Structures are given as structure tokens and as C-alpha cells.
PDB file of C-alpha atoms in Angstrom:
ATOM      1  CA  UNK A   4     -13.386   3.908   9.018  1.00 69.00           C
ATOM      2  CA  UNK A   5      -9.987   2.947  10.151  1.00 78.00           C
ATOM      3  CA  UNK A   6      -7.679   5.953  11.171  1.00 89.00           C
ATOM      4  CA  UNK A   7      -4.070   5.187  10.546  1.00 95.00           C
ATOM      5  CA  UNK A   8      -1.849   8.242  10.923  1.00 96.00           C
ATOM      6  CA  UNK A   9       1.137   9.215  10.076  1.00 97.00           C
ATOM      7  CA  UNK A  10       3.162  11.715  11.460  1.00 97.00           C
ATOM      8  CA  UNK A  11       4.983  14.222  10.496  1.00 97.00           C
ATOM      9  CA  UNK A  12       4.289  14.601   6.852  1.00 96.00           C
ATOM     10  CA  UNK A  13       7.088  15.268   5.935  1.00 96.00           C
ATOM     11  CA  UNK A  14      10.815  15.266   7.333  1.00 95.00           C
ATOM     12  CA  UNK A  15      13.992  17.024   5.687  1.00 97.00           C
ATOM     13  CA  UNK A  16      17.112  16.119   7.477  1.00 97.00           C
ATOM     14  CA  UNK A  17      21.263  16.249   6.876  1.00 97.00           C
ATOM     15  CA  UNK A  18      22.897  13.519   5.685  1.00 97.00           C
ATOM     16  CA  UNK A  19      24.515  11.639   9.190  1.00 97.00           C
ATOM     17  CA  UNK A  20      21.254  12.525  11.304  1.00 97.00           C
ATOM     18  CA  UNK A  21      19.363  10.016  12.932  1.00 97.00           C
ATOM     19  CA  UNK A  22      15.458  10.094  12.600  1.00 96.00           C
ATOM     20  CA  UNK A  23      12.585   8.764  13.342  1.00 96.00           C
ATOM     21  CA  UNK A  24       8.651   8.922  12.580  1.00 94.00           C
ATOM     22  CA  UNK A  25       5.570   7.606  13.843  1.00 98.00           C
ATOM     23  CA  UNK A  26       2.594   5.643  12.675  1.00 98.00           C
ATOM     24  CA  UNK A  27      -0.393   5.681  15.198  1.00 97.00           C
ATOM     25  CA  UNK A  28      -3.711   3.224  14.759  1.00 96.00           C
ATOM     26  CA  UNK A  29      -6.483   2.635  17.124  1.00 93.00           C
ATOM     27  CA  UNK A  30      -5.248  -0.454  19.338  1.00 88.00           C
ATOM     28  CA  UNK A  31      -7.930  -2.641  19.186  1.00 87.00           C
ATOM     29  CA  UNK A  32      -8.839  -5.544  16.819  1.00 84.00           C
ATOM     30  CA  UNK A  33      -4.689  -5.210  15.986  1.00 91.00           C
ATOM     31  CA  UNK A  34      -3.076  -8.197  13.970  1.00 93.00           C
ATOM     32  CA  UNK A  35      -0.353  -6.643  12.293  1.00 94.00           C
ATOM     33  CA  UNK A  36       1.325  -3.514  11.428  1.00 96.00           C
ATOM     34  CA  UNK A  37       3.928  -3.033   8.303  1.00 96.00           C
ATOM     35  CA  UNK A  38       6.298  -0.850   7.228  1.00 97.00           C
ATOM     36  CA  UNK A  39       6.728   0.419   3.847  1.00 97.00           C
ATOM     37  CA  UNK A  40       9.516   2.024   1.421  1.00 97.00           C
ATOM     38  CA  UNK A  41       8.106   4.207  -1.047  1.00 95.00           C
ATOM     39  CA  UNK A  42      10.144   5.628  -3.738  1.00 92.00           C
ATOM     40  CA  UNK A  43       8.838   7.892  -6.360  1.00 83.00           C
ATOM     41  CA  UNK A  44       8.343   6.307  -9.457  1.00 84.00           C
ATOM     42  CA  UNK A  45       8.424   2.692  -8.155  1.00 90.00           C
ATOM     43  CA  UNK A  46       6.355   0.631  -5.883  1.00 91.00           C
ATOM     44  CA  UNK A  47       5.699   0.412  -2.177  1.00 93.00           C
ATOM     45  CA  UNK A  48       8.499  -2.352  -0.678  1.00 95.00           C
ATOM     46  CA  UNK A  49       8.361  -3.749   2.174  1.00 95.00           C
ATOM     47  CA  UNK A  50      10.733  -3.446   5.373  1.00 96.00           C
ATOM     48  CA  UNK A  51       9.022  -4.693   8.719  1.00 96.00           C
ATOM     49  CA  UNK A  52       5.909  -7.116   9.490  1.00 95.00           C
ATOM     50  CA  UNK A  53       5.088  -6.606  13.092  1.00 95.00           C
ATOM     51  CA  UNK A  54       2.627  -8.883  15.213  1.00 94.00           C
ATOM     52  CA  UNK A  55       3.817  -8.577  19.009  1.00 93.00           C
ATOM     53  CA  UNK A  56       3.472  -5.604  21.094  1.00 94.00           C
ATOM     54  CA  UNK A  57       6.913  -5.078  22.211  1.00 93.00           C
ATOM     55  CA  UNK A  58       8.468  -6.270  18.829  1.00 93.00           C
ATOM     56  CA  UNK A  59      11.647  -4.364  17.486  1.00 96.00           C
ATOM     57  CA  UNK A  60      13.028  -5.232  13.724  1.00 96.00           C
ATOM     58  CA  UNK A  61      15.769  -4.000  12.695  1.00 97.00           C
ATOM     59  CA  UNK A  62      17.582  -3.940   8.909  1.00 94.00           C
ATOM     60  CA  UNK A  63      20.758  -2.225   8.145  1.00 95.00           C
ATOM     61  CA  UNK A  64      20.386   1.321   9.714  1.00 97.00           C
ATOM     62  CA  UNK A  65      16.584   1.402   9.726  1.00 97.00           C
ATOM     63  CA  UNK A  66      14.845  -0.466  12.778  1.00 98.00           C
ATOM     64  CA  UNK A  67      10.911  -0.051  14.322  1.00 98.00           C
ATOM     65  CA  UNK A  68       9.374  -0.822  17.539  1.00 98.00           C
ATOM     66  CA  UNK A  69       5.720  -1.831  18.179  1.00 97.00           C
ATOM     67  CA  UNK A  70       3.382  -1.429  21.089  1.00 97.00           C
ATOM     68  CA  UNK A  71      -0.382  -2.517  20.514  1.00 96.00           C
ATOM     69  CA  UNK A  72      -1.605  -1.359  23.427  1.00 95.00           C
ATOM     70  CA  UNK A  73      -0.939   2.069  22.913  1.00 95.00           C
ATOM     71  CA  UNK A  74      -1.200   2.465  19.291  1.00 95.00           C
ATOM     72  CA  UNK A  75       1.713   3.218  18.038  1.00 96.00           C
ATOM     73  CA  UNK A  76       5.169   2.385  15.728  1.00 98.00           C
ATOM     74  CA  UNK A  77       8.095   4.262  15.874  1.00 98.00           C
ATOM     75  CA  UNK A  78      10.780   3.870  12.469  1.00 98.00           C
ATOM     76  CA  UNK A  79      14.044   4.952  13.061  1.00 98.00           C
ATOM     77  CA  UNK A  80      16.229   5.348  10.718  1.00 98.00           C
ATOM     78  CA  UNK A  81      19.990   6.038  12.173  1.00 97.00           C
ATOM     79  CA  UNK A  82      23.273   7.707  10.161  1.00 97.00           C
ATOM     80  CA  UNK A  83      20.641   9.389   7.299  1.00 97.00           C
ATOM     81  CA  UNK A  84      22.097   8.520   3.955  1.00 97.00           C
ATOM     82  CA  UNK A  85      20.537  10.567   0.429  1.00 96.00           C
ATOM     83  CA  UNK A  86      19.230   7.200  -0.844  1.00 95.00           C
ATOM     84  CA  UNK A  87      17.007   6.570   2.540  1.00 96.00           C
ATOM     85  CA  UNK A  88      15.435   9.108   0.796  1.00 97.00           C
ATOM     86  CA  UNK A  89      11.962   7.869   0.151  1.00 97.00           C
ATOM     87  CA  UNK A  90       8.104   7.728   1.567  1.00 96.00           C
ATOM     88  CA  UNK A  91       7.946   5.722   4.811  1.00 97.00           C
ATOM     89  CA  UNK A  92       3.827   3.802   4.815  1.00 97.00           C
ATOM     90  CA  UNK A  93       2.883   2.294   7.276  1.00 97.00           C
ATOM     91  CA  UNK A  94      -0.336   0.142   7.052  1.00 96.00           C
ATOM     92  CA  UNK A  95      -2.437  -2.072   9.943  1.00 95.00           C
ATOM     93  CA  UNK A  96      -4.509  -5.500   9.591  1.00 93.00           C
ATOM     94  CA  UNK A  97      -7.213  -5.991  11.755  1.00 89.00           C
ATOM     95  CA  UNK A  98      -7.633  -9.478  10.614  1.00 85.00           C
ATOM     96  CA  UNK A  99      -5.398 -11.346   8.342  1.00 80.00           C
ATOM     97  CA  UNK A 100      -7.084  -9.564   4.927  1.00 85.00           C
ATOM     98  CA  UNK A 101      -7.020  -6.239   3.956  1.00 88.00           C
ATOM     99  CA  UNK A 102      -4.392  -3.844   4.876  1.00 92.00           C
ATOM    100  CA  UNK A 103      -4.904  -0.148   5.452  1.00 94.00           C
ATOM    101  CA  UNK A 104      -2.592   2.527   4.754  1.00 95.00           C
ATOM    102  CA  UNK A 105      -1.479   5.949   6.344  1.00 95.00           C
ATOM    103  CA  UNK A 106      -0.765   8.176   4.243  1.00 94.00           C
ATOM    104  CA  UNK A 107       3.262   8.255   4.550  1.00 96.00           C
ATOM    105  CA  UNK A 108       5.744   9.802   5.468  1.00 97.00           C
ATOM    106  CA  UNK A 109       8.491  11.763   2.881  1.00 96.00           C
ATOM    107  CA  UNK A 110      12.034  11.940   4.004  1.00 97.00           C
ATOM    108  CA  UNK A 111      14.524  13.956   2.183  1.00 97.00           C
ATOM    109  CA  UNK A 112      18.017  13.593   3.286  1.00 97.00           C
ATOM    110  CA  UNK A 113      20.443  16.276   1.859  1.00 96.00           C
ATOM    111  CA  UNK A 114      24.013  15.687   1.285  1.00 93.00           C
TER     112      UNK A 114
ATOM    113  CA  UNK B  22       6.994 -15.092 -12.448  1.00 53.00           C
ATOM    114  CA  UNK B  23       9.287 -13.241 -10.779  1.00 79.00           C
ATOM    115  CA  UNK B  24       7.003  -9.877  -9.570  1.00 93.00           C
ATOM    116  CA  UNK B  25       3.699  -9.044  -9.747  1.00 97.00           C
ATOM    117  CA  UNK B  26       2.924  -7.608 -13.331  1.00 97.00           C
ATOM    118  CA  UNK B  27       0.200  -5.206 -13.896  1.00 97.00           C
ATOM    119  CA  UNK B  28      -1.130  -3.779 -17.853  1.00 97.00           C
ATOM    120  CA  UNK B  29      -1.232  -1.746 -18.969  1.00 97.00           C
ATOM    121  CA  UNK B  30       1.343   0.628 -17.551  1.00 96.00           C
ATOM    122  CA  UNK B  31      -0.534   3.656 -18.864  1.00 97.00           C
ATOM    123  CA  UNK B  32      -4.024   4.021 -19.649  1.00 98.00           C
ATOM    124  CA  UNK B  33      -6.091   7.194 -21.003  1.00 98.00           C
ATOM    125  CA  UNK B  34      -9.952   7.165 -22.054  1.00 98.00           C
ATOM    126  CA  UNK B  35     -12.481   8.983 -23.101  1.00 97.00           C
ATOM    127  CA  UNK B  36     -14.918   9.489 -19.867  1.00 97.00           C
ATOM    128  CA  UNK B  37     -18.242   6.841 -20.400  1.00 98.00           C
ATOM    129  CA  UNK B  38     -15.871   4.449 -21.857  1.00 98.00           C
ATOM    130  CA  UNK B  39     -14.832   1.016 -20.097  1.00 98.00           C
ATOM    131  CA  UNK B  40     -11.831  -0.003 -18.744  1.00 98.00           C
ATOM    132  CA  UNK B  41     -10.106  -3.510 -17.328  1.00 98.00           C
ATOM    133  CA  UNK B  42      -7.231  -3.501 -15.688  1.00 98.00           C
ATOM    134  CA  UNK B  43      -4.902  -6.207 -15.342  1.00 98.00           C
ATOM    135  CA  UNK B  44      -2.932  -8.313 -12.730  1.00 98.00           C
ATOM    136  CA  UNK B  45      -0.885 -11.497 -12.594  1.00 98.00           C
ATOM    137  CA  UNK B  46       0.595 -11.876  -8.832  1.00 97.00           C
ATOM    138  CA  UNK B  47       3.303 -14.071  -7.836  1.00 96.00           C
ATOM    139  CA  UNK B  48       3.509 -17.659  -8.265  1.00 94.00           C
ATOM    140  CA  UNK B  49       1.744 -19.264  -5.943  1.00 93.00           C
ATOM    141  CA  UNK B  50       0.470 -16.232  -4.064  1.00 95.00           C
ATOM    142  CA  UNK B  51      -2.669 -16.993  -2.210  1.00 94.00           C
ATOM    143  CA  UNK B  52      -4.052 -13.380  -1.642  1.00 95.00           C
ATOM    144  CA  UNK B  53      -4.967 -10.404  -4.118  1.00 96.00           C
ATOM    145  CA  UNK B  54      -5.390  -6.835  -3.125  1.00 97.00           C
ATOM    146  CA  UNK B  55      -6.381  -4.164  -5.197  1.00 98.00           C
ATOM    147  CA  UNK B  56      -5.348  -0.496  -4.035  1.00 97.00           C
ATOM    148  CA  UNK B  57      -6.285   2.717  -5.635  1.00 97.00           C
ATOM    149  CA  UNK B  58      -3.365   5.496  -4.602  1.00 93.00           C
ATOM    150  CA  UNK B  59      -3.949   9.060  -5.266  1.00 90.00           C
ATOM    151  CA  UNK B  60      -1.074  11.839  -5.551  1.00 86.00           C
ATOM    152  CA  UNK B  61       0.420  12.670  -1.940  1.00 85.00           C
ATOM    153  CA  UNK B  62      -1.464   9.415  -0.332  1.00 89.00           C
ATOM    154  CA  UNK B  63      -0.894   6.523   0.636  1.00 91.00           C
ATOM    155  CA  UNK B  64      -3.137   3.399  -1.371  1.00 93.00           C
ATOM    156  CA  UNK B  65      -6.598   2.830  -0.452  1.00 95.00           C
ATOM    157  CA  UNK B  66      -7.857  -0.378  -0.345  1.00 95.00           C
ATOM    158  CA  UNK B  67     -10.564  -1.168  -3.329  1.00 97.00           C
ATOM    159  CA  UNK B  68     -11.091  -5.216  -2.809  1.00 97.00           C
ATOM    160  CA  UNK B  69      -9.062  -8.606  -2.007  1.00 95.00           C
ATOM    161  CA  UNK B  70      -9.414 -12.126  -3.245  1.00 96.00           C
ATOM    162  CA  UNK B  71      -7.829 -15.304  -1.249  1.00 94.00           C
ATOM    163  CA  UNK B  72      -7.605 -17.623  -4.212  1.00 95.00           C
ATOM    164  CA  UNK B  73     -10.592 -16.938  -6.542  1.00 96.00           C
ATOM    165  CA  UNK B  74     -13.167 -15.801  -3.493  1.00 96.00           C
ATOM    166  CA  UNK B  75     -13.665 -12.387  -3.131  1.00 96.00           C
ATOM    167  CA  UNK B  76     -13.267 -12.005   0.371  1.00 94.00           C
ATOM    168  CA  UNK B  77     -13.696  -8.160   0.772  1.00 94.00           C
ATOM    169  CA  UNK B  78     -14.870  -5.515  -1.789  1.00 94.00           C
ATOM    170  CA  UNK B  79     -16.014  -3.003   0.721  1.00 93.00           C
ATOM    171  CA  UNK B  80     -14.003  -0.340  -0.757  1.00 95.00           C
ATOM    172  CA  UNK B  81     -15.314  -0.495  -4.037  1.00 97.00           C
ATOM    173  CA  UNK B  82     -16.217   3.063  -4.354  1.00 96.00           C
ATOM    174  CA  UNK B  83     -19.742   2.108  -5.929  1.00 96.00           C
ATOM    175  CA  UNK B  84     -21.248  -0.469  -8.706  1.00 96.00           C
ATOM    176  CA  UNK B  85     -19.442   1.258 -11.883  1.00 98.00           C
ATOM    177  CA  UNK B  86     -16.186  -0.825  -9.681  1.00 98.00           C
ATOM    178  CA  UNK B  87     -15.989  -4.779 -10.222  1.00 98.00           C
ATOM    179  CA  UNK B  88     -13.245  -6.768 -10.121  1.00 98.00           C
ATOM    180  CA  UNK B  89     -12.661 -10.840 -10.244  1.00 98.00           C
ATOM    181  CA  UNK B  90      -9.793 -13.583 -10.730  1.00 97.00           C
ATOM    182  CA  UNK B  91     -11.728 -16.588 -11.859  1.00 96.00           C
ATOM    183  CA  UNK B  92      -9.022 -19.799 -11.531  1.00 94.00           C
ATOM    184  CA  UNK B  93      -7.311 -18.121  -8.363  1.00 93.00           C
ATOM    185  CA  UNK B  94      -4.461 -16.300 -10.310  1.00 95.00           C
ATOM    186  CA  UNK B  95      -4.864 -13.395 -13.012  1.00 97.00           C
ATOM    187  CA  UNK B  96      -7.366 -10.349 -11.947  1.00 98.00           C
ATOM    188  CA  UNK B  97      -8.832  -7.926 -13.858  1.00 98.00           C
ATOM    189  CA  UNK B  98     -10.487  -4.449 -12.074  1.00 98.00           C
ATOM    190  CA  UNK B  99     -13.109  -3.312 -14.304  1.00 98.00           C
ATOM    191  CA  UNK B 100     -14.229  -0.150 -14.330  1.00 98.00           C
ATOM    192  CA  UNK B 101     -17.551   1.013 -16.344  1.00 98.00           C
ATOM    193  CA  UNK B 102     -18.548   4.318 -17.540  1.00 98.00           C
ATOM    194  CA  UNK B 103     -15.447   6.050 -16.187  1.00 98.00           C
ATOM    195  CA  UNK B 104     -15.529   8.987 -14.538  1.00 97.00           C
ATOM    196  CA  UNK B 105     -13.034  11.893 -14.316  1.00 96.00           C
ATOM    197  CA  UNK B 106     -12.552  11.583 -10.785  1.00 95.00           C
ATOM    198  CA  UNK B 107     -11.989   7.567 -11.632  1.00 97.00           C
ATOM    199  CA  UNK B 108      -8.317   9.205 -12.837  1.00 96.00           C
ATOM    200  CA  UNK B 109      -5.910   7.730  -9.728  1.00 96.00           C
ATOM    201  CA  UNK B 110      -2.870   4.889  -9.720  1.00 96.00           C
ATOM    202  CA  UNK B 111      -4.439   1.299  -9.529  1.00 98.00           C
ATOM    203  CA  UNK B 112      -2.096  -0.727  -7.894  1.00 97.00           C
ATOM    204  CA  UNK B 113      -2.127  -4.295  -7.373  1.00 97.00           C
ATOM    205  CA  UNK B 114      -0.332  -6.427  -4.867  1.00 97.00           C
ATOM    206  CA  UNK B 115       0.136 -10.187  -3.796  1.00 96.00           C
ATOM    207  CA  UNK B 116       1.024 -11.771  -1.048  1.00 95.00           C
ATOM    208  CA  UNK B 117       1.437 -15.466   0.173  1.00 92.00           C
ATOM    209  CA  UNK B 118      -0.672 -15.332   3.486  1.00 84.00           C
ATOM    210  CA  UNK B 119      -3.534 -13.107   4.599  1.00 78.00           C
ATOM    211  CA  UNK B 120      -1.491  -9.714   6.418  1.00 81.00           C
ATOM    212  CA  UNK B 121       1.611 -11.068   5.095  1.00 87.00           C
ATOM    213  CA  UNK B 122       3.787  -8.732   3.165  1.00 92.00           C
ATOM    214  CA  UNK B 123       2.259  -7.290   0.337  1.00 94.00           C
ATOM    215  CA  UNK B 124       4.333  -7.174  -2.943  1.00 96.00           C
ATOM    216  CA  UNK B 125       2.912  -4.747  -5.113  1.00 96.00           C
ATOM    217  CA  UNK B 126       2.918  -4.572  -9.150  1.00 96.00           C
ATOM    218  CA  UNK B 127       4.256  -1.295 -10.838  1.00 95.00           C
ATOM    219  CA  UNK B 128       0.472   0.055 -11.139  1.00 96.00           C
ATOM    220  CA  UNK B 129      -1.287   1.237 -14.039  1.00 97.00           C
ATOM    221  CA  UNK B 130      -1.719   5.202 -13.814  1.00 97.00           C
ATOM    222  CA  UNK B 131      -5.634   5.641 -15.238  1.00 97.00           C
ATOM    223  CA  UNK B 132      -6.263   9.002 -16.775  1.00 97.00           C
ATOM    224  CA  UNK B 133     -10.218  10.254 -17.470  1.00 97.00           C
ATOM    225  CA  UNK B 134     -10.527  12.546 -20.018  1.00 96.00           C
TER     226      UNK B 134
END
């Protein structure tokens, strides 16, 4: 079984503050890590497909970083607004087929 | 068309009954994944198709589970004699490349009674 996990659970922050939350996954047999936007009611969408250790994306005020040999992917999201409000997935390949998830994490920005 | 499109939104049966779900991905999309996602977690992966093969269906939970997209397009997840515990969010997502982006359908939310 593949362990992705997500951390923290959950994150409640002012609107204006800068955040950020991490996905960790065992770092072998890694092809590609994503980044997911998850609001309620609506479907997973996607923000980031990652490949290189070393990669940073960036779009808008939300940007992630990537490092394979460690394990890990930071999200950041910078200047908090209420509608970054959502569930933040992230899910690894091993191979280029199925994708596995972590269970999220919520951010709730308040005004 | 222009998302991926899954019926119906909302299903509810009687538990021993049958149930197919349905998807139709993206033009042109090469892979199909379904996902099962329970409150609070993220989606679990059930099976994937590249063009009509079934390339994985290790996470099936057990026979009652079958799924299949016969010219490479359309799938249907079938479930048989459902189960209460069956009762989850079936999503369904496309994408144009193996661990390329996944675009997922609005689900269909499966109630057991």
C-alpha cells in the first residue's frame, strides 16, 4: 500500500496570511506528484503536475516545490484570500497510470 | 464534450439490487480512472482503462466491483448485489496521457439502503 500523507489536516488562517502545507510519499518508484483544489460540492481541479525533483510551479498566489529524494511537496499559498478556501490533494504516480491520493488538506481563510 | 459527464448525479437502491454507473470522459482522452471518495478523504483509486484495456483494477474492492469501456470512450462501473457499506461518491476522471492531469466528472453520490 502506498502511503501518501498529508499534513496538517486541517488549517484555519486570517485573510492576508501566507501558508503552506505538506504532502509526503515514499521517494522511490516516483514519476509524478499533483496538486489538487477541492471545493465542497464540486470536483477535484487541478493546479500543479510535478516530475523533477527540484521543480517549483507557481500560479497566481499559490506556488509548490518538489524534492523526490526526500519525499516531500510543500504548497504555499501567499496573501490568504476567503475563496482559497478549499481542500488542497495531493496525489503521486509511480508509473504513468494510476494516481493515489492523500487525504487533503482543508483551509479555511476568515475574513 | 466539454467535461467529463458522469449519471446519474444521484443514485439510491435497495441493498441486493444492481447498479451501473456511468462515464463519458473528454474528447479524445486516452486514460480512464475510476475513484471511489468517502466523506473527509481524499478518492481511492477503484480501476483505470488506457483506451478500452483495463490496465489496472487492483482496487476493485472484490468481485461484486466490475467495470469496462468497450470502444475506448464511455465506461460504466457496475456494481452487483450492493452493499450498505458500497454507499461512497464514485467519481470518474480523464485524462489525455498516463499521470497527466486528471479531470474529474461531478461524481455520482451512491446511497445503500
Amino acid at each position: 500500500i502506498l502511503n501518501v500523507e498529508q499534513s496538517p489536516q486541517s488549517l484555519h488562517v486570517q485573510e492576508g496570511d501566507s501558508t503552506n502545507f505538506t504532502c509526503s510519499f515514499p521517494s522511490s518508484n516516483f514519476y509524478a506528484l499533483h496538486w489538487y483544489r477541492w471545493e465542497t460540492a464540486k470536483s477535484p481541479e487541478a493546479l500543479f503536475v510535478m516530475t523533477l525533483n527540484g521543480d517549483e510551479k507557481k500560479k497566481g498566489r499559490i506556488s509548490a516545490t518538489l524534492n523526490t529524494k526526500e519525499g516531500y511537496s510543500y504548497l504555499y499559498i501567499k496573501g490568504s484570500q476567503p475563496e482559497d478556501s478549499a481542500t488542497y490533494l495531493c496525489a503521486l504516480n509511480t508509473n504513468a497510470g494510476k494516481s493515489t491520493f492523500g487525504d487533503g488538506t482543508t483551509l479555511t481563510v476568515k475574513p | 464534450g466539454a467535461g467529463v459527464s458522469q449519471s446519474p448525479r444521484y443514485k439510491v437502491t435497495k441493498r441486493g439490487q444492481d447498479v451501473a454507473l456511468r462515464c463519458d470522459p473528454i474528447s479524445g482522452h486516452v486514460s480512464l480512472y475510476w475513484y471511489r471518495q468517502a466523506l473527509g478523504q481524499g478518492p481511492e483509486f477503484l480501476t483505470y482503462f488506457n483506451y478500452e484495456a483495463q490496465q489496472d483494477k487492483s482496487g476493485l474492492p472484490n468481485d461484486r466491483f466490475s467495470a469496462e469501456r468497450p470502444e475506448g470512450s464511455i465506461s460504466t462501473l457496475t456494481i452487483q448485489r450492493t452493499e450498505q457499506r458500497d454507499s461512497a461518491m464514485y467519481r470518474c476522471a480523464s485524462s489525455s496521457s498516463g499521470a497527466g492531469k486528471l479531470f474529474f466528472g461531478s461524481g455520482t453520490q451512491l446511497s445503500v439502503l
